[in-house]
Tab-separated table of C-alpha atoms in Angstrom:
chain	number	residue	atom	x	y	z
A	272	UNK	CA	103.565	32.522	54.574
A	273	UNK	CA	101.145	33.626	51.884
A	274	UNK	CA	100.414	31.390	48.887
A	275	UNK	CA	98.741	32.792	45.772
A	276	UNK	CA	98.034	30.686	42.678
A	277	UNK	CA	98.015	32.642	39.429
A	278	UNK	CA	96.995	31.359	36.002
A	279	UNK	CA	99.684	30.829	33.392
A	280	UNK	CA	100.555	34.217	31.826
A	281	UNK	CA	99.151	35.182	28.438
A	282	UNK	CA	101.575	34.430	25.578
A	283	UNK	CA	101.798	38.119	24.627
A	284	UNK	CA	103.358	38.912	28.049
A	285	UNK	CA	106.474	36.824	27.465
A	286	UNK	CA	109.460	39.044	26.596
A	287	UNK	CA	110.238	37.309	23.301
A	288	UNK	CA	106.643	37.742	22.099
A	289	UNK	CA	106.725	41.503	22.586
A	290	UNK	CA	108.284	42.007	19.195
A	291	UNK	CA	105.465	40.161	17.447
A	292	UNK	CA	102.416	42.074	18.729
A	293	UNK	CA	101.417	45.712	18.860
A	294	UNK	CA	102.295	47.322	22.200
A	295	UNK	CA	98.630	48.042	23.016
A	296	UNK	CA	97.861	44.311	22.948
A	297	UNK	CA	100.577	43.660	25.519
A	298	UNK	CA	99.545	46.673	27.619
A	299	UNK	CA	95.936	45.439	27.833
A	300	UNK	CA	97.049	41.939	28.872
A	301	UNK	CA	99.391	43.430	31.496
A	302	UNK	CA	96.586	45.593	32.938
A	303	UNK	CA	94.310	42.566	33.182
A	304	UNK	CA	97.036	40.455	34.809
A	305	UNK	CA	97.815	43.184	37.349
A	306	UNK	CA	94.153	43.666	38.291
A	307	UNK	CA	93.530	39.925	38.596
A	308	UNK	CA	96.572	39.295	40.805
A	309	UNK	CA	95.674	42.303	42.947
A	310	UNK	CA	92.208	40.839	43.501
A	311	UNK	CA	93.701	37.463	44.463
A	312	UNK	CA	96.170	39.026	46.912
A	313	UNK	CA	93.749	41.522	48.457
A	314	UNK	CA	92.436	39.139	51.168
A	315	UNK	CA	96.027	38.807	52.471
A	316	UNK	CA	96.546	42.559	52.973
A	317	UNK	CA	96.246	42.258	56.754
A	318	UNK	CA	99.134	39.803	57.110
A	319	UNK	CA	102.068	41.018	59.135
A	320	UNK	CA	104.620	41.185	56.345
A	321	UNK	CA	107.568	43.465	56.807
A	322	UNK	CA	110.267	44.115	54.227
A	323	UNK	CA	112.252	42.307	53.033
A	324	UNK	CA	109.808	39.648	51.857
A	325	UNK	CA	111.173	36.379	50.495
A	326	UNK	CA	109.309	35.352	47.338
A	327	UNK	CA	109.316	31.955	45.635
A	328	UNK	CA	107.783	31.633	42.162
A	329	UNK	CA	107.018	28.087	41.036
A	330	UNK	CA	106.198	27.916	37.328
A	331	UNK	CA	104.045	24.919	36.397
A	332	UNK	CA	104.155	24.867	32.589
A	333	UNK	CA	100.988	24.043	30.622
A	334	UNK	CA	102.911	21.819	28.191
A	335	UNK	CA	106.380	20.430	27.537
A	336	UNK	CA	107.640	23.256	25.331
A	337	UNK	CA	111.065	24.595	26.197
A	338	UNK	CA	110.917	27.827	28.184
A	339	UNK	CA	113.420	29.707	30.300
A	340	UNK	CA	112.811	30.868	33.866
A	341	UNK	CA	113.888	34.456	33.195
A	342	UNK	CA	111.317	34.783	30.415
A	343	UNK	CA	108.620	33.347	32.668
A	344	UNK	CA	109.562	35.825	35.395
A	345	UNK	CA	109.361	38.672	32.885
A	346	UNK	CA	105.889	37.522	31.878
A	347	UNK	CA	104.523	37.892	35.417
A	348	UNK	CA	105.958	41.326	36.198
A	349	UNK	CA	102.501	42.920	36.052
A	350	UNK	CA	101.191	40.222	38.409
A	351	UNK	CA	104.001	40.962	40.843
A	352	UNK	CA	103.056	44.649	40.740
A	353	UNK	CA	99.414	43.785	41.448
A	354	UNK	CA	100.365	41.637	44.431
A	355	UNK	CA	102.592	44.429	45.748
A	356	UNK	CA	99.705	46.906	45.328
A	357	UNK	CA	97.302	44.696	47.284
A	358	UNK	CA	99.780	44.015	50.096
A	359	UNK	CA	100.839	47.676	50.164
A	360	UNK	CA	104.511	46.716	49.897
A	361	UNK	CA	106.831	48.175	47.272
A	362	UNK	CA	107.949	45.293	45.040
A	363	UNK	CA	111.580	46.372	45.444
A	364	UNK	CA	111.301	44.788	48.898
A	365	UNK	CA	110.591	41.388	47.343
A	366	UNK	CA	113.979	39.734	47.846
A	367	UNK	CA	115.432	37.260	47.663
A	368	UNK	CA	113.418	36.022	44.703
A	369	UNK	CA	113.606	32.315	43.890
A	370	UNK	CA	112.451	30.930	40.534
A	371	UNK	CA	111.806	27.229	40.065
A	372	UNK	CA	109.925	24.752	37.909
A	373	UNK	CA	106.921	22.814	39.150
A	374	UNK	CA	104.863	20.032	37.637
A	375	UNK	CA	103.768	20.299	34.016
A	376	UNK	CA	100.159	20.116	32.832
A	377	UNK	CA	96.635	21.183	33.827
A	378	UNK	CA	96.750	24.384	31.775
A	379	UNK	CA	99.701	25.782	33.704
A	380	UNK	CA	99.883	28.052	36.723
A	381	UNK	CA	102.283	30.109	38.785
A	382	UNK	CA	102.440	29.491	42.526
A	383	UNK	CA	103.631	32.553	44.453
A	384	UNK	CA	104.800	32.081	48.044
A	385	UNK	CA	105.573	35.190	50.041
A	386	UNK	CA	107.118	35.099	53.497
A	387	UNK	CA	109.632	36.790	55.720
């Protein structure tokens, strides 16, 4: 089992915010998120993971605002791609995917657990 802790995604990456900002702003944030998550996952590249890989995303919100899990999952798509790049596994092999809420506070984070 691999555990990677990502920071809370930038507000511009949430699907509902995409209509409010220019696409280049979102693209830059997505590139940064992908590179950062790839760097965090790179030390785990030698793990013996074989498809399919079960993935659990635990979203720990930074505050008590109402959010939906699907929107949070959409906001970390670039991070998922970066993790897949580092582990050299196509992200289509990440299934089943489980989304759940964690504790609220401390600036927020996303805990990614990958196993077989």
